[in-house]
């Protein structure tokens, strides 16, 4: 529990201290240091849980499912903090932001990490909601950090759409509490996930069904499911790049985690139902997931801004993961868990690279970024490899997880593999169509190399490659534990 | 017994008609008190009516037979409406035709001829007043019907006597449907009888006229009948509010004691209602005419919410 | 009908107050002046606090009194004050956000209320006590809050719609489950407060960037146009 305390406490303290620390240099170093402590604490926690099983049970509960997400969040937060140091220094030099706003940025960064870790580690579904709403609140002002009309509009849309969405989730939580208080005598325990999971079969199915619809709409908005996705491309493209990296890589995961936790409850409640469809939750997730996947893949082609391109790619992959979790079964769930990990790592790496690329070219418009490999090979190659990875090329991890998902779909719903394959192909072509002129070709006169730190990118991409080629035994065992938890059967 | 009952019903109607100008005078008195003026005496409307009845009738040479007969039709319709509304007793022979929708129909009839009379002479004031009256009427009637439906859902019938009886049977209960129906009826009543903020009964300025504009061309006994009809309509709405929502005291049998008590209690209720109306008129400014639809939409919504809350809240499943 | 009359006066009062809260939701849809909208929202907060207190008395859960007090302070006083102050600083306090078609708006709102009633029927079966009938009203408030967000065009009135939505959900929590655990309620209240403060900051950003607070003018970001 001490490790958990450190994982949560350090970001919170970091946020508070960074709120008044004015020196940019010291602030970015403190940012990195706080994140480093967070990473180490989360790894200790992970080892603890893997060795001795779930811990907690009151307000906090760590089992195999959320501990790996906690570790992932801390890791990506750490590497992004490393990246954000030179990036924000450059922004400061360029005059795009001032020291006051940099202070806001650092404080919100750590505050955001705190709310995400809180959402992941809490056992109380109400606190989970509070933390997710807190994550939105922590990042709203960051989206409009550059104060351009577009960024202000993006922040407004983000705030209102995510706010309304998450209010639906609150209503769903209330309904869940209603169903729970009938089955669980102690009112204060009725929102604890562990208690709900134990009593899942006693929860009233009709109410749980309605609650799931609201929760799906609510948390689904934050996952970025079509048609509730409108805020995502704007928010992810208008904020500073480190923010886009953590938003795409982490927040979407946490929202999906919340959705899956709730699905586990609803499945338990609806199992064996004759009046309502026992697979309601699964079908809903599959439907929305497939819709997001296809629509996002199509929209990829029309983009002109590089960050919006990759935001749509995020929507597409989150759709795929939602579909996989909805499909259920050990194969799909294992694939989805693997996909959550590799997508998070790859997407944050891509956004880091994109950030540097746009700094080099001075613009985010893809038509004006050219010849990255000639200008600065590390950035150019990073972008190329990253895109190759996210598009699903072997031997990267994304290919493995998509393959697992396709196998599972072939088993259960054979004809759905066709839209999946078509969608993957469409997204692939969309990404490469835009990528090719950007990385290849001669160096244009206006672009110069910059001082960049591409180490985080390479670490992430290496991890993704490793996970694709040969998943280490203990990670596979870890995923298998989670699969067993979610679906009741292990894969291995 | 039947003859006595019918005679009593006629007597009640006569009292109703005779008391209407007194109600208007009371409202005017309270308004004058609020404005720190000396009010005219309470029998002033009667004096006005007598003066008008004795005057010569002047007609425009463009006036048709409709113009000459309209005052009698309007007054007749309003008097029948007065006969239909239970004043102080419930078990009267007229109670069988005391249907709320009949009431709305009679008011509609009166409004129809009033508007036609306004159009008949061909002046612009008359035309304007008629068009405004029909606008307000078109919006007020649905709202009124919604109020009636809300009451009908609670009481199980649209017959006014039955409604009042069921209200008495309930005793003191705080029901949202009735609360909203009451508010809606008050708003509709203000609109239909042409009080502030919809129309100003005390002005002869063009911009604020609805009712005044339509009767501008009338003189003599025709004017007297039109004015009396308007006062009677106001009294009918007042009695409706008092008896439908605060029915305690109304005589359910035809013996002298209960009738006397009913009469006294009704007087007290009307005095209070008149005072409330006068205070409200003094506090609120008159709306511009194009806001009148909004006003009536509020009334309609309140009545609708009243019906919805009956279905959702009070008829427990 | 006789069953309603068997309820105690407190319970009848709770039901009447619930209907009055519904009326405030309708009123929020129909108000065009910004000042009046904020004031109606404050009224809704007070009515909500009063209803919560009455439910606490009727059922005997003392922690609901704390909830009621929190609601009264936060939603009846603090948030309207914050919104008014922000609106005054932006100079839009006396503005009018006119409704385009009030008649159709009212009809759609009524249809939403009826729809919510049918959705809430299975939920109501589970709730014991007087608040069973009130669940449908609370859901209707949520829907009307969302509807207000859709039809409003000025930023401040949209935020009031958002807050009305949260009011509806809080009311649903009181009605269906007699309040949530205290820790959750405190968390939600904190979130709402922070949200209002952040809204105020964003208003300034919007005004600085597009010189007005008409959110229809926020339309530079659209598909593939950049």
PDB file of C-alpha atoms in Angstrom, chain A residues 124 126-127 129-130 133-134 137 140-141 144 147 149-150 152-154 156-157 159-160 163-164 167-168 170-171 174-175 177-178 182 188 191 204 207 210 234 238 299 302-305 308 312, chain C residues 119 122-123 126-127 139 146 149 155 158-159 162 165 169 172-173 176-177 179-181 183-184 187-188 191 194-195 198-199 201-203 205-206 209 215 218-226:
ATOM      1  CA  UNK A 124     -15.201   3.233  -5.532  1.00  0.00           C
ATOM      2  CA  UNK A 126     -18.103   7.261  -7.695  1.00  0.00           C
ATOM      3  CA  UNK A 127     -14.528   8.322  -6.992  1.00  0.00           C
ATOM      4  CA  UNK A 129     -16.078   9.246 -11.931  1.00  0.00           C
ATOM      5  CA  UNK A 130     -14.795  12.189  -9.918  1.00  0.00           C
ATOM      6  CA  UNK A 133     -14.010  14.443 -14.579  1.00  0.00           C
ATOM      7  CA  UNK A 134     -11.001  15.840 -12.752  1.00  0.00           C
ATOM      8  CA  UNK A 137     -10.792  19.710 -15.823  1.00  0.00           C
ATOM      9  CA  UNK A 140      -9.004  21.984 -20.417  1.00  0.00           C
ATOM     10  CA  UNK A 141      -6.842  24.983 -19.858  1.00  0.00           C
ATOM     11  CA  UNK A 144      -6.230  26.469 -24.977  1.00  0.00           C
ATOM     12  CA  UNK A 147      -4.733  31.202 -26.848  1.00  0.00           C
ATOM     13  CA  UNK A 149      -9.078  31.231 -31.617  1.00  0.00           C
ATOM     14  CA  UNK A 150      -8.835  27.624 -32.783  1.00  0.00           C
ATOM     15  CA  UNK A 152      -9.995  28.279 -27.486  1.00  0.00           C
ATOM     16  CA  UNK A 153     -12.701  26.733 -29.605  1.00  0.00           C
ATOM     17  CA  UNK A 154     -11.139  23.307 -29.139  1.00  0.00           C
ATOM     18  CA  UNK A 156     -14.662  24.921 -25.295  1.00  0.00           C
ATOM     19  CA  UNK A 157     -15.817  21.933 -27.329  1.00  0.00           C
ATOM     20  CA  UNK A 159     -15.137  21.040 -21.991  1.00  0.00           C
ATOM     21  CA  UNK A 160     -18.771  21.031 -23.024  1.00  0.00           C
ATOM     22  CA  UNK A 163     -18.644  17.497 -19.554  1.00  0.00           C
ATOM     23  CA  UNK A 164     -22.054  16.533 -20.900  1.00  0.00           C
ATOM     24  CA  UNK A 167     -22.585  13.811 -16.739  1.00  0.00           C
ATOM     25  CA  UNK A 168     -24.369  10.947 -18.483  1.00  0.00           C
ATOM     26  CA  UNK A 170     -22.688  10.137 -13.490  1.00  0.00           C
ATOM     27  CA  UNK A 171     -26.324   9.371 -14.090  1.00  0.00           C
ATOM     28  CA  UNK A 174     -26.454   6.725  -9.859  1.00  0.00           C
ATOM     29  CA  UNK A 175     -28.524   4.002 -11.516  1.00  0.00           C
ATOM     30  CA  UNK A 177     -25.891   2.605  -7.125  1.00  0.00           C
ATOM     31  CA  UNK A 178     -29.648   2.136  -7.181  1.00  0.00           C
ATOM     32  CA  UNK A 182     -30.955  -3.342  -3.386  1.00  0.00           C
ATOM     33  CA  UNK A 188     -21.389   2.968   1.839  1.00  0.00           C
ATOM     34  CA  UNK A 191     -20.318   1.613  -4.916  1.00  0.00           C
ATOM     35  CA  UNK A 204     -31.451  -6.002 -11.142  1.00  0.00           C
ATOM     36  CA  UNK A 207     -31.718  -1.226 -14.313  1.00  0.00           C
ATOM     37  CA  UNK A 210     -30.204   1.169 -18.657  1.00  0.00           C
ATOM     38  CA  UNK A 234      -9.628  19.356 -31.938  1.00  0.00           C
ATOM     39  CA  UNK A 238      -4.580  22.237 -30.527  1.00  0.00           C
ATOM     40  CA  UNK A 299     -11.729  10.499 -42.049  1.00  0.00           C
ATOM     41  CA  UNK A 302      -9.203  14.075 -45.469  1.00  0.00           C
ATOM     42  CA  UNK A 303      -6.888  15.467 -42.868  1.00  0.00           C
ATOM     43  CA  UNK A 304      -4.411  18.236 -43.524  1.00  0.00           C
ATOM     44  CA  UNK A 305      -3.061  18.779 -40.035  1.00  0.00           C
ATOM     45  CA  UNK A 308      -5.413  15.671 -36.383  1.00  0.00           C
ATOM     46  CA  UNK A 312      -8.132  10.077 -35.891  1.00  0.00           C
TER      47      UNK A 312
ATOM     48  CA  UNK C 119     -37.847   5.266 -19.605  1.00  0.00           C
ATOM     49  CA  UNK C 122     -38.585   0.145 -14.676  1.00  0.00           C
ATOM     50  CA  UNK C 123     -36.266   2.161 -12.507  1.00  0.00           C
ATOM     51  CA  UNK C 126     -36.963  -0.549  -7.541  1.00  0.00           C
ATOM     52  CA  UNK C 127     -37.237   2.573  -5.473  1.00  0.00           C
ATOM     53  CA  UNK C 139     -34.572  12.211 -15.430  1.00  0.00           C
ATOM     54  CA  UNK C 146     -29.255  18.819 -22.176  1.00  0.00           C
ATOM     55  CA  UNK C 149     -27.407  23.156 -23.922  1.00  0.00           C
ATOM     56  CA  UNK C 155     -21.673  30.740 -23.709  1.00  0.00           C
ATOM     57  CA  UNK C 158     -24.917  27.134 -22.150  1.00  0.00           C
ATOM     58  CA  UNK C 159     -22.998  26.865 -18.907  1.00  0.00           C
ATOM     59  CA  UNK C 162     -24.727  22.406 -18.050  1.00  0.00           C
ATOM     60  CA  UNK C 165     -27.930  19.073 -16.065  1.00  0.00           C
ATOM     61  CA  UNK C 169     -28.413  14.230 -11.816  1.00  0.00           C
ATOM     62  CA  UNK C 172     -31.876  11.745  -9.462  1.00  0.00           C
ATOM     63  CA  UNK C 173     -29.375  10.603  -6.858  1.00  0.00           C
ATOM     64  CA  UNK C 176     -33.549   7.107  -6.553  1.00  0.00           C
ATOM     65  CA  UNK C 177     -30.945   6.251  -4.001  1.00  0.00           C
ATOM     66  CA  UNK C 179     -28.156  10.373  -1.903  1.00  0.00           C
ATOM     67  CA  UNK C 180     -24.764   8.906  -2.689  1.00  0.00           C
ATOM     68  CA  UNK C 181     -22.031   8.135  -0.200  1.00  0.00           C
ATOM     69  CA  UNK C 183     -17.250  11.003  -0.132  1.00  0.00           C
ATOM     70  CA  UNK C 184     -18.670  10.770  -3.635  1.00  0.00           C
ATOM     71  CA  UNK C 187     -16.051  14.847  -4.856  1.00  0.00           C
ATOM     72  CA  UNK C 188     -18.827  15.726  -7.259  1.00  0.00           C
ATOM     73  CA  UNK C 191     -15.668  18.965  -9.465  1.00  0.00           C
ATOM     74  CA  UNK C 194     -13.833  23.768 -10.219  1.00  0.00           C
ATOM     75  CA  UNK C 195     -15.731  23.437 -13.475  1.00  0.00           C
ATOM     76  CA  UNK C 198     -12.649  27.064 -15.242  1.00  0.00           C
ATOM     77  CA  UNK C 199     -15.651  28.093 -17.315  1.00  0.00           C
ATOM     78  CA  UNK C 201     -11.493  31.509 -17.288  1.00  0.00           C
ATOM     79  CA  UNK C 202     -12.480  30.098 -20.646  1.00  0.00           C
ATOM     80  CA  UNK C 203     -15.083  32.825 -21.134  1.00  0.00           C
ATOM     81  CA  UNK C 205     -10.229  33.339 -23.454  1.00  0.00           C
ATOM     82  CA  UNK C 206     -13.164  33.099 -25.843  1.00  0.00           C
ATOM     83  CA  UNK C 209     -10.027  35.515 -29.223  1.00  0.00           C
ATOM     84  CA  UNK C 215     -20.618  30.217 -29.410  1.00  0.00           C
ATOM     85  CA  UNK C 218     -16.672  29.260 -32.696  1.00  0.00           C
ATOM     86  CA  UNK C 219     -16.591  27.447 -35.993  1.00  0.00           C
ATOM     87  CA  UNK C 220     -13.092  27.562 -37.350  1.00  0.00           C
ATOM     88  CA  UNK C 221     -12.372  23.919 -36.645  1.00  0.00           C
ATOM     89  CA  UNK C 222     -14.225  21.694 -39.027  1.00  0.00           C
ATOM     90  CA  UNK C 223     -13.448  18.604 -40.979  1.00  0.00           C
ATOM     91  CA  UNK C 224     -10.543  18.774 -43.386  1.00  0.00           C
ATOM     92  CA  UNK C 225     -10.811  22.497 -43.838  1.00  0.00           C
ATOM     93  CA  UNK C 226      -7.656  23.574 -42.118  1.00  0.00           C
TER      94      UNK C 226
END
